[in-house]
Coordinates of C-alpha atoms in Angstrom, one line a residue:
M463 CA -12.5 -21.8 2.0
T464 CA -9.9 -19.8 3.8
D465 CA -8.8 -17.9 0.4
L466 CA -12.1 -17.3 -0.6
F467 CA -12.8 -16.4 2.7
I468 CA -9.7 -14.1 2.5
S469 CA -10.5 -13.1 -0.7
V470 CA -14.5 -11.8 0.4
L471 CA -12.9 -9.9 3.9
N472 CA -10.4 -8.0 1.5
M473 CA -13.9 -6.7 -0.7
S474 CA -15.3 -5.9 2.2
I475 CA -12.7 -4.0 4.0
T476 CA -12.5 -1.5 0.6
A477 CA -16.1 -2.0 0.1
S478 CA -16.7 -0.7 3.8
Y479 CA -14.3 2.3 3.0
V480 CA -16.0 3.2 -0.2
I481 CA -19.7 2.8 2.0
L482 CA -18.1 5.5 4.3
V483 CA -18.0 8.0 1.7
V484 CA -21.0 7.2 -0.1
L485 CA -22.3 8.0 3.3
L486 CA -21.3 11.3 3.5
V487 CA -21.9 12.1 0.0
R488 CA -25.5 11.3 0.6
F489 CA -25.2 13.7 3.4
F490 CA -24.3 16.7 1.0
L491 CA -27.2 15.2 -1.6
K492 CA -30.2 15.6 0.8
G493 CA -31.9 18.1 -1.0
L494 CA -31.5 16.6 -3.6
P495 CA -33.2 13.4 -6.0
K496 CA -32.7 10.4 -4.0
K497 CA -32.0 9.1 -7.8
Y498 CA -28.1 10.7 -7.5
S499 CA -27.9 9.2 -4.0
Y500 CA -29.3 5.7 -5.4
L501 CA -26.9 5.3 -8.0
L502 CA -24.2 6.2 -5.5
W503 CA -24.5 2.9 -3.8
S504 CA -23.9 0.7 -7.5
V505 CA -20.1 1.2 -6.9
V506 CA -20.7 -0.4 -3.0
G507 CA -22.3 -3.1 -5.4
F508 CA -19.4 -3.4 -7.3
R509 CA -16.8 -3.2 -4.5
L510 CA -18.8 -6.1 -2.9
V511 CA -18.5 -8.5 -5.7
C512 CA -15.7 -8.0 -8.1
P513 CA -11.7 -8.5 -6.1
V514 CA -10.2 -6.4 -9.0
S515 CA -10.7 -2.7 -10.5
F516 CA -8.9 -0.5 -13.6
K517 CA -6.2 1.6 -11.2
S518 CA -6.3 5.5 -12.1
I519 CA -4.4 8.7 -10.7
I520 CA -8.0 9.7 -9.5
S521 CA -8.6 7.1 -6.5
L522 CA -9.8 7.5 -3.0
F523 CA -7.3 5.0 -2.3
S524 CA -4.6 7.3 -2.8
L525 CA -5.9 10.2 -0.8
K526 CA -5.0 10.7 2.6
P527 CA -4.9 8.8 5.0
F528 CA -5.4 6.2 3.0
D529 CA -2.3 4.3 2.0
M530 CA -4.3 1.6 0.1
T531 CA -1.0 1.4 -2.7
G532 CA 0.6 -0.6 -0.1
V533 CA -2.2 -3.4 -0.3
Q534 CA -2.5 -3.1 -3.8
S535 CA -1.4 -6.3 -5.8
G536 CA -0.2 -5.6 -8.7
D537 CA -0.1 -8.5 -10.3
T538 CA -4.1 -8.8 -10.4
S539 CA -5.3 -5.1 -9.2
S540 CA -6.7 -6.2 -6.3
M541 CA -6.8 -4.8 -2.7
D542 CA -5.6 -7.2 -0.8
Y543 CA -5.3 -6.3 3.1
I544 CA -4.9 -9.8 4.4
K545 CA -2.9 -12.1 2.0
S546 CA -3.6 -15.4 0.8
T547 CA 0.2 -16.9 1.7
P548 CA 0.4 -19.6 4.0
H549 CA 1.8 -19.2 7.5
Q550 CA 1.5 -15.4 8.0
T551 CA 1.1 -13.3 11.2
A552 CA -0.4 -10.5 12.5
D553 CA 2.3 -8.6 10.9
D554 CA 1.1 -9.0 7.5
V555 CA -2.4 -7.5 7.7
N556 CA -2.4 -4.2 6.4
I557 CA -6.0 -2.3 6.5
G558 CA -4.3 0.9 4.7
L559 CA -4.5 3.0 7.4
P560 CA -0.7 3.3 8.5
N561 CA -2.1 4.4 12.5
A562 CA -4.4 1.8 12.6
D563 CA -1.6 -0.2 11.0
S564 CA 1.0 0.0 13.4
V565 CA -1.9 -0.1 17.1
I566 CA -2.3 -3.4 15.5
E567 CA 1.4 -4.3 15.0
E568 CA 1.7 -2.6 18.5
I569 CA -1.3 -4.8 20.3
T570 CA -0.3 -8.2 18.3
S571 CA 3.8 -8.7 18.6
S572 CA 3.3 -9.3 22.4
Y573 CA 1.0 -12.6 21.9
S574 CA 2.9 -15.6 20.8
Y575 CA -0.8 -16.9 19.3
W576 CA -0.4 -14.5 16.5
A577 CA 2.9 -15.7 14.9
N578 CA 1.0 -17.3 12.4
I579 CA -2.9 -16.8 12.1
D580 CA -3.5 -19.3 9.8
W581 CA -5.5 -20.7 12.3
V582 CA -7.9 -18.0 13.3
L583 CA -8.6 -17.4 9.5
L584 CA -10.0 -20.5 9.6
V585 CA -11.8 -20.9 12.2
L586 CA -13.1 -17.5 10.5
S587 CA -14.4 -18.6 7.2
S588 CA -15.8 -22.2 8.9
V589 CA -18.1 -19.2 10.5
W590 CA -18.5 -17.4 7.7
A591 CA -19.6 -20.7 5.7
I592 CA -21.7 -21.7 8.0
G593 CA -23.4 -17.9 8.7
I594 CA -24.3 -18.2 4.4
F595 CA -25.5 -21.6 4.8
S596 CA -28.1 -19.8 7.6
L597 CA -29.0 -16.8 5.8
V598 CA -29.3 -18.4 2.8
I599 CA -32.2 -21.5 4.2
Y600 CA -34.0 -18.6 6.3
S601 CA -34.4 -16.9 3.3
A602 CA -35.8 -19.7 1.4
V603 CA -38.2 -21.0 4.0
K604 CA -39.2 -17.3 4.1
Y605 CA -39.8 -17.4 0.5
I606 CA -41.3 -20.3 0.9
R607 CA -43.6 -19.2 3.5
L608 CA -44.6 -16.1 1.4
R609 CA -45.3 -18.4 -2.3
K610 CA -47.7 -19.7 -0.1
R611 CA -49.6 -16.7 1.1
L612 CA -50.0 -16.0 -2.4
N613 CA -51.5 -18.8 -4.2
T614 CA -55.2 -17.4 -3.8
A615 CA -53.7 -14.2 -5.4
V616 CA -56.3 -13.4 -8.7
L617 CA -55.0 -12.0 -11.4
L618 CA -56.2 -8.0 -12.3
N619 CA -54.7 -7.5 -15.6
D620 CA -51.7 -7.8 -17.1
N621 CA -48.6 -8.9 -14.4
V622 CA -50.5 -7.5 -11.2
Y623 CA -52.7 -9.4 -8.8
Q624 CA -54.5 -8.6 -5.8
A625 CA -54.1 -11.3 -2.9
E626 CA -55.0 -11.6 0.7
G627 CA -53.0 -11.4 3.5
I628 CA -51.0 -8.5 2.6
S629 CA -51.3 -4.8 3.6
S630 CA -48.7 -3.3 0.9
P631 CA -47.8 -3.8 -2.3
F632 CA -44.4 -5.1 -3.4
I633 CA -42.5 -6.9 -6.2
I634 CA -41.8 -10.7 -6.7
G635 CA -39.8 -12.3 -9.1
F636 CA -36.1 -12.4 -11.0
F637 CA -37.0 -13.2 -14.8
K638 CA -41.0 -12.7 -14.9
P639 CA -41.5 -10.2 -12.0
K640 CA -45.1 -9.9 -10.3
I641 CA -47.0 -6.8 -9.1
Y642 CA -49.5 -7.8 -5.7
I643 CA -51.2 -5.7 -4.5
P644 CA -53.0 -5.5 -1.4
Y645 CA -57.4 -5.7 -1.6
N646 CA -58.0 -2.8 0.2
V647 CA -55.9 0.1 -2.0
S648 CA -58.7 2.5 -3.3
D649 CA -59.1 2.7 -7.3
D650 CA -57.8 6.6 -6.7
F651 CA -54.5 5.0 -5.2
L652 CA -54.7 2.7 -7.6
Q653 CA -52.8 4.5 -10.4
Y654 CA -49.7 6.0 -8.5
V655 CA -49.3 2.3 -6.8
L656 CA -49.2 0.9 -10.1
Q657 CA -46.6 3.8 -12.3
H658 CA -44.3 3.2 -8.5
E659 CA -44.2 -0.5 -9.5
K660 CA -43.8 -0.5 -12.9
Y661 CA -41.1 2.3 -12.8
H662 CA -38.9 -0.8 -10.2
I663 CA -40.0 -2.9 -13.0
K664 CA -38.6 -0.8 -15.7
R665 CA -35.5 0.0 -13.7
C666 CA -34.7 -3.6 -13.4
D667 CA -35.0 -2.6 -9.3
N668 CA -36.6 -6.9 -8.4
V669 CA -33.3 -7.8 -10.1
I670 CA -30.9 -5.3 -8.3
K671 CA -32.6 -5.6 -5.3
I672 CA -32.4 -9.9 -5.3
I673 CA -28.4 -9.4 -5.6
A674 CA -27.5 -6.8 -3.0
Y675 CA -29.4 -9.6 -0.8
F676 CA -27.3 -12.1 -2.0
L677 CA -24.0 -9.6 -1.9
L678 CA -25.5 -9.2 1.9
I679 CA -26.0 -12.2 3.1
L680 CA -21.8 -12.6 1.2
H681 CA -20.9 -10.5 3.4
W682 CA -23.0 -10.9 6.4
F683 CA -20.4 -10.4 9.4
N684 CA -19.8 -6.7 7.8
P685 CA -22.1 -4.4 9.9
L686 CA -22.1 -0.8 7.4
C687 CA -23.4 -3.2 4.8
Y688 CA -26.9 -3.7 6.1
L689 CA -26.7 -0.4 6.7
A690 CA -26.1 0.0 2.7
F691 CA -28.6 -2.6 2.1
Y692 CA -31.3 -0.3 4.5
L693 CA -30.4 2.8 2.7
M694 CA -30.0 1.5 -0.7
S695 CA -33.6 0.4 -0.2
K696 CA -35.2 3.6 1.3
D697 CA -33.8 5.4 -1.7
M698 CA -35.2 3.2 -4.0
E699 CA -38.1 3.8 -3.1
M700 CA -37.9 7.8 -2.8
S701 CA -36.2 8.0 -6.1
C702 CA -39.1 5.8 -7.5
D703 CA -41.8 8.2 -5.3
E704 CA -40.0 11.4 -7.1
W705 CA -40.7 9.3 -10.6
V706 CA -44.4 9.3 -10.1
L707 CA -44.5 12.7 -8.7
S708 CA -42.6 14.5 -11.8
Q709 CA -44.9 12.9 -13.9
N710 CA -48.3 14.1 -11.5
P711 CA -46.9 17.0 -10.0
S712 CA -50.4 17.9 -8.3
I713 CA -50.7 14.2 -7.0
K714 CA -48.6 14.6 -3.7
K715 CA -51.5 15.0 -0.4
K716 CA -53.1 12.4 -2.8
Y717 CA -49.7 9.7 -3.0
S718 CA -48.9 10.7 0.5
Y719 CA -51.6 9.4 1.6
A720 CA -51.7 6.5 -0.8
L721 CA -48.6 6.0 1.1
L722 CA -49.8 6.0 4.9
S723 CA -52.5 3.4 3.7
F724 CA -50.0 0.6 4.1
A725 CA -49.9 -0.6 7.2
S726 CA -46.6 -2.5 6.6
A727 CA -44.6 0.6 6.6
N728 CA -42.0 -0.4 9.4
R729 CA -41.5 -4.1 7.7
M730 CA -37.6 -4.8 8.1
P731 CA -35.7 -5.1 4.9
L732 CA -35.1 -8.7 5.6
A733 CA -39.0 -9.1 5.9
N734 CA -39.1 -10.7 2.5
P735 CA -35.6 -10.8 1.3
L736 CA -36.6 -11.7 -2.2
S737 CA -39.4 -9.3 -2.7
F738 CA -39.2 -5.9 -1.8
S739 CA -42.5 -4.0 -0.6
E740 CA -42.9 0.0 0.9
N741 CA -40.9 0.4 3.7
D742 CA -40.4 3.2 5.7
V743 CA -43.8 5.7 5.3
K744 CA -42.9 8.2 7.2
S745 CA -39.6 9.0 5.3
R746 CA -41.0 8.9 2.4
I747 CA -44.0 11.0 2.9
K748 CA -42.3 13.3 4.2
N749 CA -39.8 13.3 0.9
A750 CA -42.5 13.3 -1.3
L751 CA -44.4 16.2 0.5
R752 CA -41.4 18.3 0.0
Y753 CA -40.5 17.7 -3.4
K754 CA -39.9 19.9 -6.0
K755 CA -38.3 19.8 -9.7
P756 CA -34.2 20.5 -8.8
K757 CA -33.3 23.8 -11.3
R758 CA -30.8 22.3 -14.0
F759 CA -27.6 24.1 -12.3
M760 CA -28.2 21.4 -9.0
S761 CA -29.1 18.3 -10.9
L762 CA -25.7 19.7 -13.3
C763 CA -23.8 19.8 -9.9
A764 CA -25.6 16.3 -8.6
V765 CA -24.0 14.4 -11.7
V766 CA -20.7 15.8 -11.9
L767 CA -20.3 14.8 -8.3
S768 CA -21.6 11.5 -8.3
L769 CA -20.1 10.7 -11.4
A770 CA -17.0 11.6 -9.7
V771 CA -17.7 9.3 -6.8
L772 CA -18.9 6.6 -8.9
V773 CA -14.7 6.6 -11.0
S774 CA -12.7 7.5 -8.0
C775 CA -14.3 4.5 -5.5
S776 CA -14.3 2.1 -8.6
A777 CA -10.7 3.0 -9.1
N778 CA -7.6 1.6 -7.2
P779 CA -4.7 3.6 -7.1
K780 CA -2.6 3.8 -10.3
Q781 CA 0.8 4.3 -8.1
A782 CA 2.4 1.4 -6.1
V783 CA 3.5 1.8 -2.4
D784 CA 5.8 5.1 -2.2
K785 CA 6.2 4.4 -5.5
Q786 CA 7.5 8.2 -7.6
D787 CA 5.7 9.7 -10.3
F788 CA 6.6 7.9 -14.0
R789 CA 9.1 10.1 -15.4
E790 CA 11.6 9.7 -17.5
L791 CA 14.7 10.2 -15.7
S792 CA 17.5 9.4 -17.5
K793 CA 19.2 8.1 -20.7
N794 CA 22.8 6.2 -20.7
K795 CA 24.0 3.5 -23.6
S796 CA 25.0 1.0 -20.0
L797 CA 22.7 -1.0 -18.0
S798 CA 25.0 0.5 -14.9
G799 CA 24.9 3.8 -16.2
V800 CA 21.3 4.6 -16.0
I801 CA 20.4 2.6 -12.8
S802 CA 23.5 4.9 -11.2
A803 CA 22.2 8.0 -12.5
S804 CA 18.5 7.3 -11.7
L805 CA 19.8 6.4 -8.0
T806 CA 21.2 10.3 -7.9
E807 CA 19.5 11.9 -9.5
Q808 CA 15.6 11.3 -7.6
I809 CA 17.3 12.7 -4.2
M810 CA 19.0 16.0 -6.4
S811 CA 16.3 18.1 -5.4
S812 CA 17.7 18.3 -2.0
K813 CA 21.0 18.9 -2.6
S814 CA 21.8 22.2 -0.9
E815 CA 24.7 24.4 -2.9
E816 CA 27.6 23.7 -0.6
E817 CA 27.6 20.3 -1.5
L818 CA 29.1 18.1 -4.2
N819 CA 27.3 16.3 -6.4
H820 CA 25.8 13.3 -5.3
V821 CA 27.6 9.7 -5.3
E822 CA 26.5 6.1 -5.4
S823 CA 27.7 2.0 -5.7
H824 CA 25.1 -0.6 -5.8
I825 CA 24.5 -4.2 -5.9
V826 CA 22.3 -5.5 -8.3
L827 CA 20.2 -8.0 -6.5
G828 CA 18.0 -9.4 -9.0
K829 CA 15.3 -8.5 -11.7
Q830 CA 11.9 -9.3 -12.6
K831 CA 9.8 -8.9 -16.1
G832 CA 7.8 -5.6 -16.0
D833 CA 7.8 -2.8 -13.3
I834 CA 8.0 -3.4 -9.8
N835 CA 4.1 -4.7 -9.7
K836 CA 4.8 -7.5 -12.5
N837 CA 3.1 -5.4 -15.2
N838 CA 4.6 -6.3 -18.4
S839 CA 3.7 -3.0 -20.1
Q840 CA 6.1 -1.5 -22.9
N841 CA 8.5 -4.8 -22.0
L842 CA 10.0 -3.0 -18.9
T843 CA 12.4 -4.3 -16.8
T844 CA 13.1 -3.9 -13.1
Y845 CA 16.5 -4.2 -11.1
F846 CA 16.2 -4.6 -7.6
I847 CA 19.1 -2.7 -6.3
Y848 CA 21.2 -2.5 -3.1
A849 CA 22.9 0.9 -2.6
F850 CA 24.8 3.5 -0.5
I851 CA 23.9 7.1 -1.9
A852 CA 25.8 10.2 -0.2
S853 CA 26.4 13.2 -1.0
Y854 CA 30.4 15.3 0.7
Q855 CA 31.0 18.7 0.8
E856 CA 34.1 20.7 1.7
Q857 CA 34.0 22.3 5.2
G858 CA 36.6 24.5 5.8
N859 CA 39.5 21.9 6.6
N860 CA 37.1 19.0 6.8
F861 CA 35.7 16.9 3.7
V862 CA 32.4 16.1 5.3
N863 CA 30.0 13.0 4.4
S864 CA 26.5 15.5 4.5
C865 CA 24.2 12.6 4.1
G866 CA 24.6 9.1 3.4
S867 CA 22.4 6.2 3.3
L868 CA 22.1 2.2 2.4
N869 CA 18.9 1.2 1.1
V870 CA 16.6 -0.9 -1.2
Y871 CA 15.7 0.2 -4.5
G872 CA 13.5 -0.8 -7.9
I873 CA 14.4 0.5 -11.0
T874 CA 12.5 0.0 -13.5
V875 CA 14.6 -0.2 -17.0
K876 CA 13.0 0.3 -20.5
K877 CA 15.6 -0.7 -23.8
D878 CA 15.3 2.0 -26.3
G879 CA 17.8 1.0 -29.4
D880 CA 21.3 1.6 -28.3
K881 CA 19.9 3.4 -24.8
Y882 CA 18.6 2.5 -21.6
I883 CA 15.9 4.3 -20.3
C884 CA 14.8 4.5 -16.6
V885 CA 11.2 5.3 -16.4
D886 CA 10.5 4.7 -12.8
S887 CA 11.5 4.2 -9.6
W888 CA 10.6 2.3 -6.4
I889 CA 12.0 2.7 -2.5
P890 CA 10.4 0.3 0.4
R891 CA 8.4 2.6 3.0
D892 CA 10.4 3.1 6.9
G893 CA 9.8 2.2 9.6
N894 CA 7.6 -1.4 10.2
Y895 CA 6.9 -1.2 6.3
Y896 CA 10.2 -1.6 5.5
P897 CA 10.9 -5.7 6.0
K898 CA 7.5 -6.2 5.4
D899 CA 7.7 -4.8 1.6
I900 CA 10.8 -5.8 0.5
K901 CA 9.9 -8.9 1.3
K902 CA 6.7 -8.1 -0.9
Y903 CA 8.2 -6.6 -3.9
L904 CA 11.6 -8.8 -3.9
P905 CA 11.3 -11.9 -6.5
Q906 CA 12.8 -14.8 -4.4
E907 CA 16.0 -14.4 -5.6
A908 CA 16.6 -11.3 -4.9
Y909 CA 15.4 -11.2 -1.5
L910 CA 18.0 -14.2 -0.4
K911 CA 20.7 -12.2 -1.9
Y912 CA 19.7 -9.2 0.5
Q913 CA 19.7 -11.2 3.8
N914 CA 22.8 -12.8 3.1
I915 CA 24.6 -8.9 2.7
S916 CA 27.2 -8.5 5.0
D917 CA 29.4 -5.5 6.7
N918 CA 31.6 -6.2 4.1
D919 CA 29.2 -5.2 1.8
N920 CA 28.5 -2.5 3.5
Y921 CA 31.9 -1.4 3.5
R922 CA 32.7 -2.1 -0.1
L923 CA 30.2 0.1 -1.5
Q924 CA 30.9 3.4 1.0
N925 CA 34.2 2.7 0.0
E926 CA 33.8 2.8 -4.3
A927 CA 31.2 5.6 -2.7
V928 CA 34.1 7.7 -1.4
K929 CA 36.4 7.4 -4.1
I930 CA 33.9 7.8 -7.1
A931 CA 33.3 11.6 -4.7
V932 CA 37.5 12.3 -4.2
E933 CA 38.6 11.0 -7.8
S934 CA 35.9 13.2 -10.0
N935 CA 36.2 16.3 -7.9
N936 CA 39.8 16.5 -7.7
I937 CA 40.1 16.1 -3.9
D938 CA 42.9 16.2 -1.9
I939 CA 42.0 13.6 0.4
N940 CA 45.2 13.0 2.9
K941 CA 45.0 17.1 4.0
Y942 CA 41.6 16.2 4.6
I943 CA 42.3 13.3 6.9
S944 CA 45.8 15.1 8.4
N945 CA 43.3 18.2 9.5
E946 CA 40.5 15.5 11.0
F947 CA 43.8 13.8 13.2
D948 CA 45.3 16.9 14.1
G949 CA 41.4 18.1 15.5
L950 CA 41.8 14.8 17.2
V951 CA 44.9 15.6 19.1
N952 CA 43.8 18.6 20.2
I953 CA 40.9 17.5 21.8
A954 CA 42.6 14.7 23.1
K955 CA 45.5 17.0 24.6
A956 CA 42.1 20.2 25.9
N957 CA 40.3 17.1 27.6
G958 CA 43.3 14.7 29.2
D959 CA 41.8 12.1 27.5
Y960 CA 43.7 10.1 25.2
S961 CA 40.9 7.4 24.1
L962 CA 39.8 7.7 20.8
C963 CA 36.4 10.8 20.2
E964 CA 33.6 10.6 18.4
E965 CA 34.6 13.2 16.7
N966 CA 36.8 10.3 14.1
I967 CA 33.5 9.8 11.9
N968 CA 34.9 11.4 9.1
L969 CA 38.1 9.1 8.9
N970 CA 35.2 6.2 9.3
S971 CA 34.0 7.6 6.0
Y972 CA 37.0 7.9 3.8
C973 CA 36.9 4.2 4.6
D974 CA 40.4 2.8 2.0
Y975 CA 41.7 6.5 2.2
T976 CA 41.7 6.5 6.1
L977 CA 42.9 3.0 6.2
K978 CA 46.1 4.0 3.3
Y979 CA 46.9 6.8 5.5
V980 CA 47.1 4.9 8.4
Y981 CA 49.3 2.2 7.2
S982 CA 51.9 4.5 5.3
K983 CA 52.5 6.0 8.7
F984 CA 53.0 2.6 10.1
L985 CA 55.0 1.4 7.7
Q986 CA 57.5 4.0 7.8
G987 CA 58.1 2.9 11.6
N988 CA 59.4 4.3 14.7
Q989 CA 55.3 5.8 15.2
K990 CA 55.1 7.0 18.9
G991 CA 53.2 9.6 20.9
L992 CA 50.3 11.1 20.9
Y993 CA 49.6 10.7 17.2
A994 CA 50.5 6.9 17.4
D995 CA 47.9 6.3 19.5
M996 CA 45.3 8.0 17.5
Y997 CA 46.2 6.0 14.3
L998 CA 46.5 2.8 16.0
S999 CA 42.7 4.0 17.8
V1000 CA 41.0 5.4 14.6
L1001 CA 43.1 1.6 12.7
I1002 CA 41.1 -0.7 14.8
E1003 CA 37.8 0.3 15.2
M1004 CA 37.5 0.7 11.5
L1005 CA 39.2 -3.2 11.2
G1006 CA 36.5 -4.4 13.3
D1007 CA 36.4 -7.6 13.0
E1008 CA 39.5 -8.6 11.0
A1009 CA 41.5 -6.3 14.0
I1010 CA 43.8 -8.9 16.3
K1011 CA 44.4 -9.0 20.5
A1012 CA 48.0 -8.9 21.2
N1013 CA 49.9 -7.9 24.3
S1014 CA 52.0 -4.8 22.3
N1015 CA 54.0 -2.3 24.0
N1016 CA 53.3 0.3 21.3
P1017 CA 51.3 1.1 18.3
Q1018 CA 53.9 0.5 16.3
E1019 CA 54.3 -3.0 17.6
Y1020 CA 50.7 -3.4 17.4
F1021 CA 50.9 -2.5 13.9
D1022 CA 54.3 -5.2 13.3
D1023 CA 51.9 -8.4 14.5
F1024 CA 49.2 -7.5 12.8
Y1025 CA 51.0 -7.1 9.3
N1026 CA 52.5 -10.6 10.2
H1027 CA 49.7 -12.1 11.5
I1028 CA 47.4 -11.0 7.5
K1029 CA 51.0 -12.2 5.7
T1030 CA 50.1 -15.3 7.3
I1031 CA 46.8 -15.4 6.4
F1032 CA 47.3 -14.5 2.7
E1033 CA 50.3 -17.2 2.4
K1034 CA 48.2 -19.8 4.0
N1035 CA 44.8 -19.0 1.6
G1036 CA 45.6 -16.8 -0.9
E1037 CA 45.0 -13.7 -2.3
E1038 CA 41.4 -14.3 -3.5
F1039 CA 40.3 -15.0 0.0
V1040 CA 42.2 -12.3 1.7
K1041 CA 40.4 -10.1 -0.7
A1042 CA 36.8 -11.6 0.3
N1043 CA 37.0 -11.3 3.9
Y1044 CA 39.1 -9.2 5.2
P1045 CA 39.2 -6.4 3.0
K1046 CA 40.7 -3.7 5.2
S1047 CA 43.1 -5.6 5.6
Y1048 CA 43.8 -6.6 1.6
V1049 CA 44.3 -2.8 2.1
L1050 CA 47.4 -3.1 3.5
L1051 CA 48.3 -6.5 1.5
K1052 CA 47.9 -4.2 -2.1
M1053 CA 50.2 -1.5 -0.4
T1054 CA 53.0 -4.3 0.1
V1055 CA 53.2 -7.4 -0.7
L1056 CA 51.3 -7.8 -3.8
N1057 CA 52.3 -4.4 -4.6
E1058 CA 55.9 -5.6 -4.6
S1059 CA 55.1 -9.0 -6.6
K1060 CA 53.4 -6.8 -9.4
E1061 CA 57.1 -5.2 -9.8

């Protein structure tokens, strides 16, 4: 029952947005025939009863301030603000408005009982079911009482009956509708009253009204649905009034007087839920008196506007969360090549003239058939990538990492003969949405692999990227590393502070190149003075957990102790162990022990 309630709740939220749009458009159609306003309510009914829809670029839910692409479930094309998954939290609820979602998350994050909202949904679904049961019983009782009152009705002609105890005409029945009119209807008005009621039957309004009422019962918890039901009934009646007046243009006053004679004009819509009578007579009289046949141009505008609303409110957004435009990004004979090209090409537009071409390195976390939403069109495969994308540039005496980021990507690829084509790409949204999107879109295997990514993995990715940048552009990296150390030493001399300065960020970004430079200096032996202090300071920071604790008298002694330490680990555990767990120390072994063994 909880799953059914969640499905209804998701439809109700979607329909609420559509109701608000219809209310706005209905205001602009105020001076036009009510048949256009009446038509608009059909899309509300569609959203209230159908959890899935087609996708289109022309969609209300792809416009700002909405962010409904984030709640669209690709495998069913449904709008899932609340998931039918166990052990979800309030953070998993997304109503499609980013600002509102952030407020909800901030409020609920401080309350431990929102850690799991399954129990909340269970309680709400129970209340929902009780509400439906109560309304069905209420409707059945009202219907039975009404039928008893009509037992004495007298057939006038065809399907028209006259009955006592009623004060306005109405229709009752689904398959064989009957028209009931009060005895006091004047013969002068009877023709027009019957025209009105028979037009209801011709348009199947009796069926539409009953369906609408049962949708109202299904969504009884949504106040906007009550408003929509009332206004739809009002537009239904006024559009029938206008049709009668269009057939008899000279009867405005007479017809208005007929409306005025109905005593039960202000009956609430729920009074006879399985029938409908003439509601809101005051508004109907005003509308009848000012009715004029619209000009053709205005009718055309109303038709175009109504169709635009119907299409845009019926369609789900075509794109997924933060997906870029569906396009061919690159072609390559290798899968790795097309992934690499797509990762760099999608950000090349932001590249400055001074920057070298973007470089990337990546880990394939996993793959799935179809696009990011599992739509298996055109034999697509989506690869989930964890990548480091960076850009470098030469600035005077420095080689600068101008931008760099580690991120998760989805790359959708299609095989075209002997080539691969990247047809689409996806990235998670920023901020609080980031972990949600990763958890939602990544297959389980890829998600587990993402969770196990280590700092060493991040270092390897950055090292591979800078290596590509240096080799592809013939950069003399040792010259820039030397300049960086000269700058650090000058800063230390000027400030009298020989501790590591924050300005070593470029040295860190050179990864193995910086390590090799520092290792080579210490391997020469007898390193002392300010430069040696700077070498050691940079080395310890870059080594991180691989650094050792030693009571050395100078930088050279520390390095010698560290070198002996890593050689011991290598002799005890082997090359592969050091390579996997001590990647920065492994660089030193490749320069010494491993290099000697090859020779």
